[in-house]
């Protein structure tokens, strides 16, 4: 039996819409239900989608949920009581100094140890929007951490380390997802057991490297912040080109272990639909439909 892992990357609210289109295409075009994944790795936007997968949310309901259409009886039983997604609350306007002076002092002593995103997370002032509105809506879905493997990635603000909830430590799923989604300078850091955490995407946009050496046959990567081309002059690709480079390095490490990697990441058409503002709920329907169409074409050719 083929063992398949699923890696869901960062990307804001439009990223979760991208994941919705990708998971729909996987189910409808190649007959693979993401709920059967041997392991699900989620980072930032991917953490919320990973939680839905492990909550048992059926793949045929991802698009209806984004499009505001009725869910199946199974989907309604899982998510029927949850409030609809809304744009993040306005900030309070409170700004302070760097989010983590302790981390910055460590960076000054050993700068080569820290990734640029991690340094930026320590340097930016704390965000002023409550992050629990992102992960907290998942709280009613879980009494405990899922039995089937789910790894949620965040960065510990005190020392810049990547922490993998579900592997390194365990927390309430909603708290781990909030930590993974706490975009530096935008959301407040999430506090768990006395430690503050920020978005796992500052360490790796996908954390695909975590599945290297697990002995999987195939890993499917949904990478909303990736790109199919390397046109750095395209303003929409300013962040995506380095994200693609990081993804390629991590994919190479996974492939060296004999695991096949199937990557879904936006092409130029889909990038234009997604735009550069990722925290707008109103963009989600168009992104989800475009991602579903794009993922279908990729999977038909490459699955």
Short mmCIF file of C-alpha atoms in Angstrom, two decimals, residues 28-242:
data_model
loop_
_atom_site.label_atom_id
_atom_site.label_comp_id
_atom_site.label_asym_id
_atom_site.label_seq_id
_atom_site.Cartn_x
_atom_site.Cartn_y
_atom_site.Cartn_z
CA UNK A 28 -11.93 14.41 -7.29
CA UNK A 29 -9.22 14.03 -9.95
CA UNK A 30 -6.96 11.32 -8.54
CA UNK A 31 -9.21 9.73 -5.92
CA UNK A 32 -7.00 10.46 -2.90
CA UNK A 33 -8.68 11.58 0.31
CA UNK A 34 -6.29 13.72 2.39
CA UNK A 35 -7.78 12.22 5.56
CA UNK A 36 -5.87 9.04 4.70
CA UNK A 37 -2.47 10.78 4.84
CA UNK A 38 0.15 9.01 6.94
CA UNK A 39 1.24 12.41 8.26
CA UNK A 40 0.01 15.95 7.80
CA UNK A 41 2.45 18.84 8.32
CA UNK A 42 0.91 22.30 8.61
CA UNK A 43 2.53 25.72 8.76
CA UNK A 44 0.59 28.96 9.31
CA UNK A 45 -2.37 28.84 6.89
CA UNK A 46 -1.50 25.20 6.36
CA UNK A 47 -1.91 24.55 10.08
CA UNK A 48 -5.59 25.49 9.93
CA UNK A 49 -6.10 23.24 6.92
CA UNK A 50 -4.16 20.41 8.59
CA UNK A 51 -6.47 20.67 11.60
CA UNK A 52 -9.53 20.42 9.35
CA UNK A 53 -8.06 17.32 7.69
CA UNK A 54 -7.46 15.63 11.05
CA UNK A 55 -10.89 16.72 12.27
CA UNK A 56 -12.26 14.51 9.51
CA UNK A 57 -13.64 17.28 7.32
CA UNK A 58 -14.64 15.64 4.00
CA UNK A 59 -12.81 16.77 0.85
CA UNK A 60 -16.02 17.39 -1.09
CA UNK A 61 -16.86 20.19 1.34
CA UNK A 62 -13.75 22.36 1.07
CA UNK A 63 -14.98 24.36 -1.89
CA UNK A 64 -18.56 24.74 -0.61
CA UNK A 65 -17.18 26.02 2.70
CA UNK A 66 -15.10 28.69 0.94
CA UNK A 67 -17.90 29.55 -1.48
CA UNK A 68 -20.55 29.81 1.23
CA UNK A 69 -22.60 26.92 -0.12
CA UNK A 70 -24.35 24.17 1.89
CA UNK A 71 -22.14 21.42 3.26
CA UNK A 72 -22.77 17.71 3.16
CA UNK A 73 -24.35 16.14 6.23
CA UNK A 74 -20.90 14.89 7.26
CA UNK A 75 -19.31 18.29 6.83
CA UNK A 76 -22.16 20.04 8.60
CA UNK A 77 -21.79 17.72 11.57
CA UNK A 78 -18.15 18.78 11.92
CA UNK A 79 -18.21 22.48 11.07
CA UNK A 80 -21.85 23.45 11.23
CA UNK A 81 -21.48 25.22 14.56
CA UNK A 82 -18.40 27.25 13.64
CA UNK A 83 -18.69 30.93 12.75
CA UNK A 84 -17.82 31.98 9.18
CA UNK A 85 -14.39 33.39 8.48
CA UNK A 86 -14.10 37.17 8.61
CA UNK A 87 -11.30 39.62 7.95
CA UNK A 88 -8.94 39.93 10.94
CA UNK A 89 -9.96 42.50 13.52
CA UNK A 90 -8.44 45.96 13.13
CA UNK A 91 -5.25 46.55 15.07
CA UNK A 92 -5.25 48.48 18.33
CA UNK A 93 -2.54 50.82 17.13
CA UNK A 94 -0.31 49.89 20.07
CA UNK A 95 3.28 49.51 18.93
CA UNK A 96 6.36 48.82 20.97
CA UNK A 97 9.97 47.88 20.57
CA UNK A 98 11.30 44.62 19.11
CA UNK A 99 9.21 41.56 19.89
CA UNK A 100 12.21 39.67 21.28
CA UNK A 101 15.28 41.58 22.48
CA UNK A 102 16.58 38.28 23.85
CA UNK A 103 16.54 36.73 20.38
CA UNK A 104 18.19 39.81 18.87
CA UNK A 105 21.03 39.66 21.39
CA UNK A 106 21.60 36.03 20.41
CA UNK A 107 21.56 37.01 16.73
CA UNK A 108 24.24 39.64 17.34
CA UNK A 109 26.46 37.03 18.99
CA UNK A 110 25.90 34.28 16.41
CA UNK A 111 24.24 35.77 13.29
CA UNK A 112 25.01 32.75 11.08
CA UNK A 113 22.72 30.54 13.16
CA UNK A 114 19.49 32.35 12.33
CA UNK A 115 17.36 32.51 9.23
CA UNK A 116 16.39 35.98 7.93
CA UNK A 117 12.69 35.44 8.70
CA UNK A 118 13.48 34.50 12.28
CA UNK A 119 15.63 37.61 12.72
CA UNK A 120 12.81 39.74 11.32
CA UNK A 121 10.34 38.12 13.74
CA UNK A 122 12.50 39.21 16.67
CA UNK A 123 13.10 42.68 15.26
CA UNK A 124 9.52 43.66 14.41
CA UNK A 125 7.27 45.01 17.16
CA UNK A 126 4.61 42.57 18.37
CA UNK A 127 1.50 42.52 16.24
CA UNK A 128 -1.63 44.17 17.59
CA UNK A 129 -4.37 41.84 16.36
CA UNK A 130 -5.58 38.88 18.46
CA UNK A 131 -4.42 35.66 16.80
CA UNK A 132 -6.93 33.46 18.62
CA UNK A 133 -9.59 34.48 16.13
CA UNK A 134 -7.61 32.43 13.58
CA UNK A 135 -6.95 29.21 15.48
CA UNK A 136 -9.49 29.59 18.24
CA UNK A 137 -12.45 28.74 16.01
CA UNK A 138 -11.05 25.20 15.89
CA UNK A 139 -11.26 24.76 19.65
CA UNK A 140 -14.62 22.90 19.65
CA UNK A 141 -13.30 20.30 17.18
CA UNK A 142 -10.65 18.66 19.37
CA UNK A 143 -10.66 17.23 22.87
CA UNK A 144 -7.04 16.07 22.46
CA UNK A 145 -4.26 15.97 19.91
CA UNK A 146 -5.24 13.77 16.92
CA UNK A 147 -4.11 10.15 17.10
CA UNK A 148 -3.00 10.13 13.46
CA UNK A 149 0.19 12.15 12.97
CA UNK A 150 -0.27 15.90 12.62
CA UNK A 151 2.70 18.23 13.02
CA UNK A 152 2.08 21.97 13.40
CA UNK A 153 5.08 24.29 13.04
CA UNK A 154 5.73 27.51 14.94
CA UNK A 155 8.78 29.50 16.02
CA UNK A 156 9.62 30.11 19.68
CA UNK A 157 10.24 33.81 20.01
CA UNK A 158 12.70 33.59 22.89
CA UNK A 159 15.37 31.73 20.91
CA UNK A 160 14.17 31.51 17.29
CA UNK A 161 13.85 27.71 17.33
CA UNK A 162 11.29 25.92 15.19
CA UNK A 163 8.94 23.97 17.43
CA UNK A 164 6.85 21.16 15.95
CA UNK A 165 3.69 20.62 17.94
CA UNK A 166 2.67 16.99 17.80
CA UNK A 167 6.31 15.89 17.56
CA UNK A 168 8.43 17.98 19.94
CA UNK A 169 5.64 18.89 22.33
CA UNK A 170 1.86 18.83 22.61
CA UNK A 171 -0.62 21.64 23.19
CA UNK A 172 -4.29 22.18 22.53
CA UNK A 173 -4.78 22.04 18.76
CA UNK A 174 -6.34 25.51 18.67
CA UNK A 175 -3.38 26.97 20.59
CA UNK A 176 -0.81 25.27 18.33
CA UNK A 177 -2.61 26.53 15.22
CA UNK A 178 -2.79 30.05 16.64
CA UNK A 179 0.95 29.93 17.35
CA UNK A 180 1.66 28.74 13.82
CA UNK A 181 -0.46 31.56 12.35
CA UNK A 182 0.91 34.45 14.45
CA UNK A 183 2.39 36.53 11.63
CA UNK A 184 5.11 38.78 13.15
CA UNK A 185 4.19 42.43 13.31
CA UNK A 186 0.57 41.63 12.37
CA UNK A 187 -0.83 39.23 14.98
CA UNK A 188 0.02 39.15 18.65
CA UNK A 189 2.44 36.32 19.51
CA UNK A 190 0.63 33.28 20.88
CA UNK A 191 1.51 32.24 24.40
CA UNK A 192 1.64 28.56 25.36
CA UNK A 193 2.97 27.33 28.70
CA UNK A 194 4.79 30.59 29.33
CA UNK A 195 6.50 30.74 25.93
CA UNK A 196 5.58 33.11 23.09
CA UNK A 197 5.36 31.77 19.54
CA UNK A 198 5.09 33.28 16.08
CA UNK A 199 4.32 32.05 12.58
CA UNK A 200 6.24 28.92 11.61
CA UNK A 201 6.59 30.33 8.10
CA UNK A 202 9.40 32.62 9.26
CA UNK A 203 11.55 29.49 9.58
CA UNK A 204 10.22 27.59 6.55
CA UNK A 205 7.26 28.36 4.32
CA UNK A 206 6.33 24.65 4.18
CA UNK A 207 8.63 22.73 6.59
CA UNK A 208 8.77 20.04 3.93
CA UNK A 209 12.19 19.06 5.30
CA UNK A 210 10.49 17.49 8.33
CA UNK A 211 9.28 14.50 6.32
CA UNK A 212 12.73 13.60 4.97
CA UNK A 213 13.71 10.15 6.15
CA UNK A 214 10.21 9.06 7.20
CA UNK A 215 10.12 6.36 4.53
CA UNK A 216 7.06 7.71 2.73
CA UNK A 217 6.40 6.72 -0.86
CA UNK A 218 4.96 10.08 -1.90
CA UNK A 219 4.63 13.53 -0.35
CA UNK A 220 2.11 16.02 -1.71
CA UNK A 221 3.03 19.66 -1.04
CA UNK A 222 0.48 22.46 -1.30
CA UNK A 223 2.58 25.64 -1.36
CA UNK A 224 0.48 28.82 -1.73
CA UNK A 225 3.56 31.07 -1.46
CA UNK A 226 5.51 29.16 -4.10
CA UNK A 227 5.73 29.96 -7.79
CA UNK A 228 6.18 27.92 -10.96
CA UNK A 229 8.60 30.45 -12.45
CA UNK A 230 11.65 32.40 -11.34
CA UNK A 231 10.79 35.88 -12.65
CA UNK A 232 12.07 37.92 -9.72
CA UNK A 233 11.25 41.19 -11.52
CA UNK A 234 7.54 40.40 -11.18
CA UNK A 235 6.42 42.32 -8.04
CA UNK A 236 4.12 39.43 -7.15
CA UNK A 237 7.15 37.14 -7.11
CA UNK A 238 9.31 39.16 -4.70
CA UNK A 239 8.57 36.80 -1.82
CA UNK A 240 7.72 33.80 -3.93
CA UNK A 241 11.11 33.33 -5.62
CA UNK A 242 13.00 32.79 -2.34
#
